[in-house]
Each structure stands twice: as C-alpha cells, then as structure tokens.
mmCIF file of C-alpha atoms and ligand atoms in Angstrom:
data_model
loop_
_atom_site.group_PDB
_atom_site.id
_atom_site.type_symbol
_atom_site.label_atom_id
_atom_site.label_comp_id
_atom_site.label_asym_id
_atom_site.label_seq_id
_atom_site.Cartn_x
_atom_site.Cartn_y
_atom_site.Cartn_z
ATOM 1 C CA MET A 1115 -6.457 11.123 -23.530
ATOM 2 C CA SER A 1116 -8.545 9.089 -21.097
ATOM 3 C CA THR A 1117 -8.149 9.682 -17.347
ATOM 4 C CA ARG A 1118 -5.532 7.506 -15.652
ATOM 5 C CA HIS A 1119 -6.530 5.989 -12.316
ATOM 6 C CA PHE A 1120 -4.424 4.130 -9.753
ATOM 7 C CA LEU A 1121 -6.710 1.438 -8.370
ATOM 8 C CA THR A 1122 -4.162 -1.382 -8.367
ATOM 9 C CA LEU A 1123 -0.469 -1.726 -9.221
ATOM 10 C CA MET A 1124 -1.549 -3.190 -12.570
ATOM 11 C CA ASP A 1125 -2.709 0.275 -13.714
ATOM 12 C CA LEU A 1126 0.905 1.277 -14.407
ATOM 13 C CA SER A 1127 3.379 -0.449 -16.711
ATOM 14 C CA PRO A 1128 6.553 -1.957 -15.199
ATOM 15 C CA GLN A 1129 8.519 0.896 -16.788
ATOM 16 C CA GLU A 1130 6.208 3.513 -15.285
ATOM 17 C CA HIS A 1131 6.681 1.840 -11.898
ATOM 18 C CA GLU A 1132 10.441 1.989 -12.245
ATOM 19 C CA GLU A 1133 10.328 5.666 -13.228
ATOM 20 C CA LEU A 1134 7.955 6.460 -10.382
ATOM 21 C CA VAL A 1135 10.264 4.917 -7.775
ATOM 22 C CA GLN A 1136 13.233 6.870 -9.168
ATOM 23 C CA ARG A 1137 11.182 10.066 -9.143
ATOM 24 C CA ALA A 1138 10.156 9.408 -5.522
ATOM 25 C CA ILE A 1139 13.838 9.127 -4.567
ATOM 26 C CA GLU A 1140 14.543 12.383 -6.408
ATOM 27 C CA LEU A 1141 11.608 14.213 -4.777
ATOM 28 C CA LYS A 1142 12.782 12.991 -1.369
ATOM 29 C CA SER A 1143 16.230 14.445 -1.869
ATOM 30 C CA MET A 1144 14.823 17.700 -3.242
ATOM 31 C CA HIS A 1145 12.585 18.000 -0.200
ATOM 32 C CA LYS A 1146 15.455 17.281 2.205
ATOM 33 C CA ASN A 1147 17.608 19.906 0.470
ATOM 34 C CA GLY A 1148 14.898 22.522 0.926
ATOM 35 C CA ASN A 1149 14.343 22.710 -2.823
ATOM 36 C CA ARG A 1150 10.770 23.933 -3.253
ATOM 37 C CA HIS A 1151 8.996 22.216 -6.141
ATOM 38 C CA THR A 1152 5.370 23.275 -6.615
ATOM 39 C CA PRO A 1153 3.978 21.549 -9.725
ATOM 40 C CA LEU A 1154 0.439 21.286 -8.278
ATOM 41 C CA LYS A 1155 -0.177 24.943 -7.469
ATOM 42 C CA ASN A 1156 -3.923 25.591 -7.177
ATOM 43 C CA LYS A 1157 -4.680 21.883 -7.575
ATOM 44 C CA VAL A 1158 -7.009 20.188 -5.099
ATOM 45 C CA LEU A 1159 -7.030 16.608 -3.834
ATOM 46 C CA GLY A 1160 -10.266 15.229 -2.357
ATOM 47 C CA MET A 1161 -9.621 12.537 0.274
ATOM 48 C CA ILE A 1162 -12.495 10.201 1.131
ATOM 49 C CA PHE A 1163 -11.790 8.114 4.225
ATOM 50 C CA GLU A 1164 -14.331 5.462 5.246
ATOM 51 C CA LYS A 1165 -11.688 3.780 7.443
ATOM 52 C CA SER A 1166 -9.143 5.179 9.908
ATOM 53 C CA SER A 1167 -5.689 6.348 8.843
ATOM 54 C CA THR A 1168 -2.590 8.044 10.165
ATOM 55 C CA ARG A 1169 0.086 7.630 7.467
ATOM 56 C CA THR A 1170 -2.113 7.783 4.385
ATOM 57 C CA ARG A 1171 -3.954 10.914 5.416
ATOM 58 C CA VAL A 1172 -0.900 12.809 6.610
ATOM 59 C CA SER A 1173 1.316 11.803 3.673
ATOM 60 C CA PHE A 1174 -1.266 12.811 1.044
ATOM 61 C CA GLU A 1175 -2.144 16.046 2.821
ATOM 62 C CA ALA A 1176 1.488 17.024 3.467
ATOM 63 C CA GLY A 1177 2.427 16.030 -0.096
ATOM 64 C CA MET A 1178 -0.204 18.335 -1.573
ATOM 65 C CA ALA A 1179 0.978 21.179 0.691
ATOM 66 C CA HIS A 1180 4.608 20.643 -0.432
ATOM 67 C CA PHE A 1181 3.486 20.745 -4.053
ATOM 68 C CA GLY A 1182 1.649 24.059 -3.587
ATOM 69 C CA GLY A 1183 -1.794 22.472 -3.736
ATOM 70 C CA HIS A 1184 -4.508 21.727 -1.224
ATOM 71 C CA ALA A 1185 -6.229 18.639 0.194
ATOM 72 C CA ILE A 1186 -9.766 18.255 1.571
ATOM 73 C CA PHE A 1187 -10.497 15.537 4.128
ATOM 74 C CA LEU A 1188 -13.948 13.986 3.642
ATOM 75 C CA SER A 1189 -15.431 11.451 6.036
ATOM 76 C CA PRO A 1190 -18.796 9.686 5.614
ATOM 77 C CA ARG A 1191 -19.768 11.032 9.050
ATOM 78 C CA ASP A 1192 -20.149 14.536 7.691
ATOM 79 C CA THR A 1193 -20.723 14.155 3.938
ATOM 80 C CA GLN A 1194 -23.840 13.039 2.064
ATOM 81 C CA LEU A 1195 -21.975 9.853 1.044
ATOM 82 C CA GLY A 1196 -22.556 8.684 4.608
ATOM 83 C CA ARG A 1197 -26.280 9.453 4.262
ATOM 84 C CA GLY A 1198 -26.816 7.351 1.173
ATOM 85 C CA GLU A 1199 -25.963 9.653 -1.758
ATOM 86 C CA THR A 1200 -24.897 7.251 -4.475
ATOM 87 C CA ILE A 1201 -21.284 6.623 -5.418
ATOM 88 C CA GLU A 1202 -22.080 7.537 -9.019
ATOM 89 C CA ASP A 1203 -23.536 10.939 -8.078
ATOM 90 C CA SER A 1204 -20.743 11.643 -5.577
ATOM 91 C CA ALA A 1205 -18.125 10.845 -8.216
ATOM 92 C CA ARG A 1206 -19.800 13.033 -10.842
ATOM 93 C CA VAL A 1207 -20.067 16.002 -8.484
ATOM 94 C CA LEU A 1208 -16.737 15.809 -6.659
ATOM 95 C CA SER A 1209 -14.765 15.295 -9.856
ATOM 96 C CA ARG A 1210 -16.151 18.562 -11.230
ATOM 97 C CA MET A 1211 -14.669 20.401 -8.245
ATOM 98 C CA VAL A 1212 -11.317 18.795 -7.476
ATOM 99 C CA ASP A 1213 -8.390 17.640 -9.638
ATOM 100 C CA VAL A 1214 -7.725 14.211 -8.126
ATOM 101 C CA ILE A 1215 -9.528 11.997 -5.617
ATOM 102 C CA MET A 1216 -8.150 9.526 -3.120
ATOM 103 C CA ILE A 1217 -10.428 6.910 -1.531
ATOM 104 C CA ARG A 1218 -10.029 4.526 1.395
ATOM 105 C CA THR A 1219 -13.009 2.206 1.671
ATOM 106 C CA TYR A 1220 -14.200 -1.376 2.156
ATOM 107 C CA GLU A 1221 -15.406 -3.019 -1.060
ATOM 108 C CA HIS A 1222 -12.962 -2.666 -3.957
ATOM 109 C CA GLU A 1223 -15.920 -2.601 -6.331
ATOM 110 C CA LYS A 1224 -16.954 0.768 -4.843
ATOM 111 C CA ILE A 1225 -13.726 2.451 -5.906
ATOM 112 C CA GLU A 1226 -14.002 0.932 -9.392
ATOM 113 C CA ARG A 1227 -17.517 2.331 -9.705
ATOM 114 C CA PHE A 1228 -16.374 5.721 -8.403
ATOM 115 C CA ALA A 1229 -13.556 5.799 -10.983
ATOM 116 C CA GLU A 1230 -15.971 4.923 -13.764
ATOM 117 C CA TYR A 1231 -17.990 8.067 -13.044
ATOM 118 C CA SER A 1232 -15.071 10.366 -12.191
ATOM 119 C CA GLN A 1233 -13.632 12.895 -14.644
ATOM 120 C CA VAL A 1234 -10.388 13.068 -12.656
ATOM 121 C CA PRO A 1235 -7.838 10.465 -11.534
ATOM 122 C CA VAL A 1236 -8.887 8.238 -8.634
ATOM 123 C CA ILE A 1237 -6.282 6.771 -6.279
ATOM 124 C CA ASN A 1238 -6.854 3.658 -4.174
ATOM 125 C CA ALA A 1239 -5.760 4.526 -0.641
ATOM 126 C CA LEU A 1240 -6.721 1.012 0.575
ATOM 127 C CA THR A 1241 -9.670 -1.265 -0.011
ATOM 128 C CA ASP A 1242 -10.420 -4.702 1.432
ATOM 129 C CA LEU A 1243 -8.683 -6.102 -1.661
ATOM 130 C CA TYR A 1244 -5.582 -3.940 -2.286
ATOM 131 C CA HIS A 1245 -3.239 -1.301 -0.848
ATOM 132 C CA PRO A 1246 -1.171 -0.215 -3.871
ATOM 133 C CA CYS A 1247 0.113 3.120 -2.467
ATOM 134 C CA GLN A 1248 1.873 1.211 0.309
ATOM 135 C CA LEU A 1249 3.702 -0.911 -2.249
ATOM 136 C CA LEU A 1250 5.105 2.162 -4.002
ATOM 137 C CA ALA A 1251 6.693 3.163 -0.684
ATOM 138 C CA ASP A 1252 7.901 -0.391 -0.025
ATOM 139 C CA MET A 1253 9.532 -0.653 -3.461
ATOM 140 C CA GLN A 1254 11.218 2.731 -2.999
ATOM 141 C CA THR A 1255 12.489 1.659 0.429
ATOM 142 C CA TYR A 1256 13.915 -1.602 -0.867
ATOM 143 C CA PHE A 1257 15.657 0.210 -3.715
ATOM 144 C CA GLU A 1258 17.190 2.795 -1.365
ATOM 145 C CA HIS A 1259 18.624 0.133 0.915
ATOM 146 C CA ARG A 1260 19.547 -2.677 -1.460
ATOM 147 C CA GLY A 1261 19.179 -1.555 -5.089
ATOM 148 C CA THR A 1262 16.866 -3.259 -7.542
ATOM 149 C CA ILE A 1263 14.394 -5.843 -6.227
ATOM 150 C CA ARG A 1264 14.276 -7.582 -9.630
ATOM 151 C CA GLY A 1265 15.278 -11.230 -9.185
ATOM 152 C CA ARG A 1266 15.186 -11.037 -5.376
ATOM 153 C CA THR A 1267 13.095 -13.199 -3.051
ATOM 154 C CA VAL A 1268 10.397 -11.727 -0.819
ATOM 155 C CA ALA A 1269 8.606 -13.595 1.985
ATOM 156 C CA TRP A 1270 5.114 -12.536 3.008
ATOM 157 C CA ILE A 1271 4.235 -13.983 6.419
ATOM 158 C CA GLY A 1272 0.673 -14.082 7.790
ATOM 159 C CA ASP A 1273 -2.678 -13.073 6.381
ATOM 160 C CA GLY A 1274 -3.616 -13.330 2.699
ATOM 161 C CA ASN A 1275 -5.066 -9.824 2.922
ATOM 162 C CA ASN A 1276 -5.144 -6.583 0.901
ATOM 163 C CA MET A 1277 -1.403 -6.006 1.434
ATOM 164 C CA SER A 1278 -0.571 -9.560 0.360
ATOM 165 C CA HIS A 1279 -2.587 -9.023 -2.833
ATOM 166 C CA SER A 1280 -0.624 -5.877 -3.618
ATOM 167 C CA TYR A 1281 2.616 -7.809 -2.970
ATOM 168 C CA ILE A 1282 1.433 -10.434 -5.469
ATOM 169 C CA ASN A 1283 0.880 -7.702 -8.067
ATOM 170 C CA ALA A 1284 4.244 -6.156 -7.177
ATOM 171 C CA ALA A 1285 5.983 -9.490 -7.827
ATOM 172 C CA ARG A 1286 4.573 -9.336 -11.370
ATOM 173 C CA GLN A 1287 5.378 -5.665 -11.967
ATOM 174 C CA TYR A 1288 8.800 -5.493 -10.283
ATOM 175 C CA GLY A 1289 10.005 -8.991 -11.193
ATOM 176 C CA PHE A 1290 10.722 -10.614 -7.828
ATOM 177 C CA GLU A 1291 9.875 -14.054 -6.465
ATOM 178 C CA LEU A 1292 7.222 -13.974 -3.734
ATOM 179 C CA ARG A 1293 6.680 -16.721 -1.175
ATOM 180 C CA LEU A 1294 3.560 -16.423 0.922
ATOM 181 C CA GLY A 1295 3.514 -18.213 4.272
ATOM 182 C CA CYS A 1296 -0.166 -18.236 5.257
ATOM 183 C CA PRO A 1297 -2.171 -20.527 7.580
ATOM 184 C CA GLU A 1298 -4.922 -22.598 6.017
ATOM 185 C CA GLY A 1299 -8.153 -20.637 5.684
ATOM 186 C CA TYR A 1300 -6.328 -17.317 5.274
ATOM 187 C CA ASP A 1301 -5.036 -17.665 1.721
ATOM 188 C CA PRO A 1302 -4.901 -14.744 -0.685
ATOM 189 C CA ASP A 1303 -7.629 -14.470 -3.320
ATOM 190 C CA ALA A 1304 -7.284 -17.426 -5.703
ATOM 191 C CA ASN A 1305 -7.733 -15.356 -8.887
ATOM 192 C CA ILE A 1306 -5.115 -12.775 -7.916
ATOM 193 C CA LEU A 1307 -2.737 -15.603 -7.025
ATOM 194 C CA GLU A 1308 -3.371 -17.499 -10.235
ATOM 195 C CA ALA A 1309 -2.834 -14.416 -12.402
ATOM 196 C CA ALA A 1310 0.685 -14.089 -10.982
ATOM 197 C CA GLY A 1311 1.731 -17.532 -12.249
ATOM 198 C CA ASP A 1312 5.161 -18.908 -11.352
ATOM 199 C CA SER A 1313 6.552 -15.815 -9.638
ATOM 200 C CA VAL A 1314 4.409 -16.476 -6.553
ATOM 201 C CA ARG A 1315 4.237 -19.564 -4.318
ATOM 202 C CA LEU A 1316 1.829 -20.264 -1.456
ATOM 203 C CA LEU A 1317 3.315 -22.220 1.457
ATOM 204 C CA ARG A 1318 2.041 -23.219 4.898
ATOM 205 C CA ASP A 1319 5.362 -23.209 6.754
ATOM 206 C CA PRO A 1320 6.546 -19.675 7.616
ATOM 207 C CA ALA A 1321 10.163 -20.843 8.009
ATOM 208 C CA GLU A 1322 10.111 -22.354 4.525
ATOM 209 C CA ALA A 1323 8.667 -19.106 3.137
ATOM 210 C CA ALA A 1324 11.387 -17.054 4.871
ATOM 211 C CA THR A 1325 14.307 -19.274 3.830
ATOM 212 C CA ASP A 1326 16.938 -17.236 1.959
ATOM 213 C CA ALA A 1327 14.561 -14.301 1.564
ATOM 214 C CA ASP A 1328 15.993 -10.841 0.849
ATOM 215 C CA LEU A 1329 12.961 -9.169 2.365
ATOM 216 C CA VAL A 1330 10.477 -10.385 4.977
ATOM 217 C CA VAL A 1331 7.131 -8.602 5.236
ATOM 218 C CA THR A 1332 4.133 -8.955 7.484
ATOM 219 C CA ASP A 1333 0.957 -7.084 8.438
ATOM 220 C CA VAL A 1334 -1.710 -7.142 11.138
ATOM 221 C CA TRP A 1335 -3.625 -10.385 11.723
ATOM 222 C CA ALA A 1336 -6.990 -8.614 11.769
ATOM 223 C CA SER A 1337 -7.415 -5.849 9.222
ATOM 224 C CA MET A 1338 -9.799 -2.919 9.523
ATOM 225 C CA GLY A 1339 -13.330 -4.304 9.414
ATOM 226 C CA GLN A 1340 -12.252 -7.670 10.916
ATOM 227 C CA GLU A 1341 -12.078 -6.515 14.543
ATOM 228 C CA GLU A 1342 -14.613 -9.141 15.637
ATOM 229 C CA GLU A 1343 -12.393 -11.939 14.315
ATOM 230 C CA GLN A 1344 -9.404 -10.799 16.395
ATOM 231 C CA GLN A 1345 -9.513 -13.718 18.854
ATOM 232 C CA ALA A 1346 -9.993 -16.444 16.267
ATOM 233 C CA ARG A 1347 -7.226 -14.909 14.186
ATOM 234 C CA GLU A 1348 -4.806 -14.756 17.124
ATOM 235 C CA GLN A 1349 -5.195 -18.527 17.399
ATOM 236 C CA ALA A 1350 -4.906 -19.213 13.677
ATOM 237 C CA PHE A 1351 -1.783 -17.043 13.301
ATOM 238 C CA ALA A 1352 -0.045 -18.029 16.570
ATOM 239 C CA ASN A 1353 2.842 -19.717 14.687
ATOM 240 C CA TYR A 1354 3.172 -16.912 12.155
ATOM 241 C CA GLN A 1355 4.854 -14.227 14.245
ATOM 242 C CA VAL A 1356 7.958 -12.737 12.612
ATOM 243 C CA THR A 1357 10.564 -13.374 15.301
ATOM 244 C CA ALA A 1358 14.357 -13.090 15.323
ATOM 245 C CA GLU A 1359 14.379 -16.885 14.939
ATOM 246 C CA LEU A 1360 12.278 -16.640 11.765
ATOM 247 C CA MET A 1361 14.506 -13.831 10.427
ATOM 248 C CA GLY A 1362 17.409 -16.258 10.996
ATOM 249 C CA HIS A 1363 16.104 -18.314 8.049
ATOM 250 C CA ALA A 1364 16.334 -15.315 5.717
ATOM 251 C CA LYS A 1365 19.547 -14.029 4.096
ATOM 252 C CA ASP A 1366 22.094 -12.408 6.432
ATOM 253 C CA ASP A 1367 21.367 -8.958 5.056
ATOM 254 C CA ALA A 1368 17.584 -9.444 4.832
ATOM 255 C CA LEU A 1369 15.332 -6.472 5.496
ATOM 256 C CA PHE A 1370 12.057 -6.432 7.421
ATOM 257 C CA MET A 1371 9.047 -4.297 6.415
ATOM 258 C CA HIS A 1372 5.624 -3.661 7.931
ATOM 259 C CA CYS A 1373 3.090 -1.186 6.536
ATOM 260 C CA LEU A 1374 2.075 -0.218 10.105
ATOM 261 C CA PRO A 1375 0.274 0.096 12.455
ATOM 262 C CA ALA A 1376 2.131 -2.811 14.111
ATOM 263 C CA HIS A 1377 1.144 -5.014 17.030
ATOM 264 C CA ARG A 1378 4.326 -6.063 18.819
ATOM 265 C CA GLY A 1379 3.908 -9.555 20.259
ATOM 266 C CA GLU A 1380 1.335 -10.485 17.603
ATOM 267 C CA GLU A 1381 2.427 -10.484 13.949
ATOM 268 C CA VAL A 1382 5.915 -9.191 14.792
ATOM 269 C CA ALA A 1383 8.254 -9.449 17.771
ATOM 270 C CA ALA A 1384 9.561 -6.143 19.165
ATOM 271 C CA GLU A 1385 13.130 -7.369 18.591
ATOM 272 C CA VAL A 1386 12.439 -7.531 14.852
ATOM 273 C CA ILE A 1387 10.519 -4.317 14.193
ATOM 274 C CA ASP A 1388 12.828 -2.402 16.547
ATOM 275 C CA GLY A 1389 15.897 -4.402 15.491
ATOM 276 C CA PRO A 1390 18.624 -4.225 12.815
ATOM 277 C CA TRP A 1391 16.500 -5.779 10.030
ATOM 278 C CA SER A 1392 13.742 -3.204 10.219
ATOM 279 C CA VAL A 1393 13.330 -0.405 7.684
ATOM 280 C CA ALA A 1394 9.733 0.219 8.755
ATOM 281 C CA TRP A 1395 10.323 3.918 9.585
ATOM 282 C CA ASP A 1396 11.901 4.709 6.219
ATOM 283 C CA GLU A 1397 9.049 2.744 4.676
ATOM 284 C CA ALA A 1398 6.490 4.914 6.496
ATOM 285 C CA GLU A 1399 8.277 8.128 5.507
ATOM 286 C CA ASN A 1400 8.420 7.023 1.888
ATOM 287 C CA ARG A 1401 4.623 7.049 1.694
ATOM 288 C CA LEU A 1402 5.054 10.817 1.425
ATOM 289 C CA HIS A 1403 7.651 10.796 -1.339
ATOM 290 C CA ALA A 1404 6.184 7.907 -3.371
ATOM 291 C CA GLN A 1405 2.680 9.428 -3.358
ATOM 292 C CA LYS A 1406 4.076 12.815 -4.361
ATOM 293 C CA ALA A 1407 5.623 11.057 -7.358
ATOM 294 C CA LEU A 1408 2.255 9.400 -8.045
ATOM 295 C CA LEU A 1409 0.312 12.700 -7.833
ATOM 296 C CA GLU A 1410 2.802 14.397 -10.136
ATOM 297 C CA PHE A 1411 2.557 11.495 -12.595
ATOM 298 C CA LEU A 1412 -1.270 11.425 -12.637
ATOM 299 C CA LEU A 1413 -1.659 15.196 -12.882
ATOM 300 C CA SER A 1414 1.007 16.154 -15.389
HETATM 301 N N1 CP B 1759 0.082 1.859 6.296
HETATM 302 C C1 CP B 1759 -1.005 2.650 6.290
HETATM 303 O O1 CP B 1759 -1.727 2.746 5.310
HETATM 304 O O2 CP B 1759 -1.191 3.354 7.444
HETATM 305 P P1 CP B 1759 -2.506 4.177 7.840
HETATM 306 O O3 CP B 1759 -3.615 3.179 8.043
HETATM 307 O O4 CP B 1759 -2.114 4.874 9.114
HETATM 308 O O5 CP B 1759 -2.838 5.137 6.748
HETATM 309 N N1 NVA B 1760 -4.236 -4.898 6.204
HETATM 310 C C1 NVA B 1760 -4.362 -3.678 6.996
HETATM 311 C C2 NVA B 1760 -3.464 -2.620 6.440
HETATM 312 C C3 NVA B 1760 -3.492 -1.318 7.217
HETATM 313 C C4 NVA B 1760 -2.650 -0.241 6.597
HETATM 314 C C5 NVA B 1760 -5.816 -3.236 7.004
HETATM 315 O O1 NVA B 1760 -6.465 -3.320 5.950
HETATM 316 O O2 NVA B 1760 -6.295 -2.824 8.056
#
C-alpha cells in the first residue's frame, strides 16, 4: 500500500474525517480517565519547524509521549536543511530513520516535494497555504459542543489566509456552508475557492458573513512571514474585528473559535475571546487529541 500523507484536508475521505473526529473524542476521554494507550511504542516522529510554534510543537510531542513513542524537534538553525541540503535528500534520509514526519514551513510546494521523496507519512503542520491539523481540532471542538457541523453555517472573518483555505476545504469535507468576510485585496486563493463551489461564498461585509452563523472564526491579520505588512494590514482589516456587536448578528448559541495566538484589540475583542461564545481553549487542547487520532490513523 502506498504511504498516506496529510498535506491538506483533501487527503482523507469525508468518512475518514468523521471517524477521525470520533476517535479524537474517544482518545480524549481515555486520556482523562488515566487509561494508558500506547499504540506507537518505539515509533519516532520527526518535527521540522521553520516557523515558530507553541501549540503544534507541544501537542505533537506530548501526543507521541502519551502513545509510548518519541518526537525529535528539528529546526533549520541546527540541521543541514538550514545550510542548503536539498529537500529531496533530507526527505530520503530522515524517512529512513523515523516513522512519521511533521513539517511547518513557508511554501506549500516544499512539503509536497518532501512527501514525494519520503518513505513515511508526512503531516502538514502549517504552510503559507494550509493548516489542516488545526481544522481537525476545530471540527472536534464543534462536535463536542454542538453535535454535527453538517448543514451548519460558519463565518470566517478577516484574512483569506492558510486557515481560511483549510476552512474552505473543511466546508467540502464536513458539509457545512462557509461565508468568508474578507476585505478587498485579501481574498482566499481563487482556485481553492472555486474548487469548493456553492458551499462557500465570499462577501465584503463582515456583518453579512456573520448573520445567522452557528460558528464565527477568525485569525491574525498578519500571519508568520508577513510581519512587515502589519501596519498596512491593521488599516485594511480595521472593520473586521470580531466584536460582541458582530457576534450579535450570529445565532444566539453561536460559538467563537480562533486557532491562536490571538491579538486582543486587533482581529478579536477581549470580550469575545474571553466571553461566553469562546471555545478557543477547548479548541487549543483538542490539537493534542485530534493529532493523536491522526498519528494513530497514519501509522496503523
Ligand atoms: N494554532 C497553532 O498552530 O498554534 P502554534 O503556532 O502555537 O503552533
Ligand atoms: N495564519 C496564522 C496561523 C498561526 C497558527 C499564521 O500562519 O501565522
């Protein structure tokens, strides 16, 4: 059987997604009950981080420890990857030594090339184009709080960035309607949008996007690698903050999610992320459980 990778949400079937979310919920309860489950004994995860991380690193590393395996943190600062060893050679060598590899990098094409030359599963831990691991946690979190997301309405407010692209793919895989409220010039990738067809709509007015939504989601205005655009982006996104007023357009029992790190007073008001709508802390915790389900799926 050929090696399965997880580079985007489209690498799993809708049924596999559904099973993965249920397994994540199960693993969470097993972990909370002190039930030790060690399916990855003696297995090793290589973690390549070319960008910063708190949640992704800790959740993958802790998840491997829970499962009886081990994780190795690799940064370009102290590996030969950072000194120009090719992606192809790095993939060939590393995949002969470890059982699964997780990569956080800039260009999505790099992770595709790495996967092409890897003998073991490769997991996308964020690229400039997608952040699929985050969506597994988000889908688990929605299910835990409100049941199935199929047929629900989700509002994405702000930048048409990597997270928005993974939300577009999630709309296809999980069967919800997605409304994107993005300022002009910050639209999601046209091809990713087009592939999603009728389940996704691009709007300019954030209030219109949020109207009757079951879930409102946002993310930073300047992603990693866009630090120099911060000021210009603050101006462009000034009317796109998720405030209590904006949440007032959504359904009464609407939830709020943010992949974190958050900037209170920029993309989200403190009263929202720290308020009754927010499930951001469960969402962050679920990175651990959802990725454990993913590791178990890819390695068994
Ligand atoms: N949400 C997320 O991926 O967080 P980190 O950048 O801290 O890993
Ligand atoms: N869009 C953000 C997500 C961080 C988890 C970034 O790429 O920096």
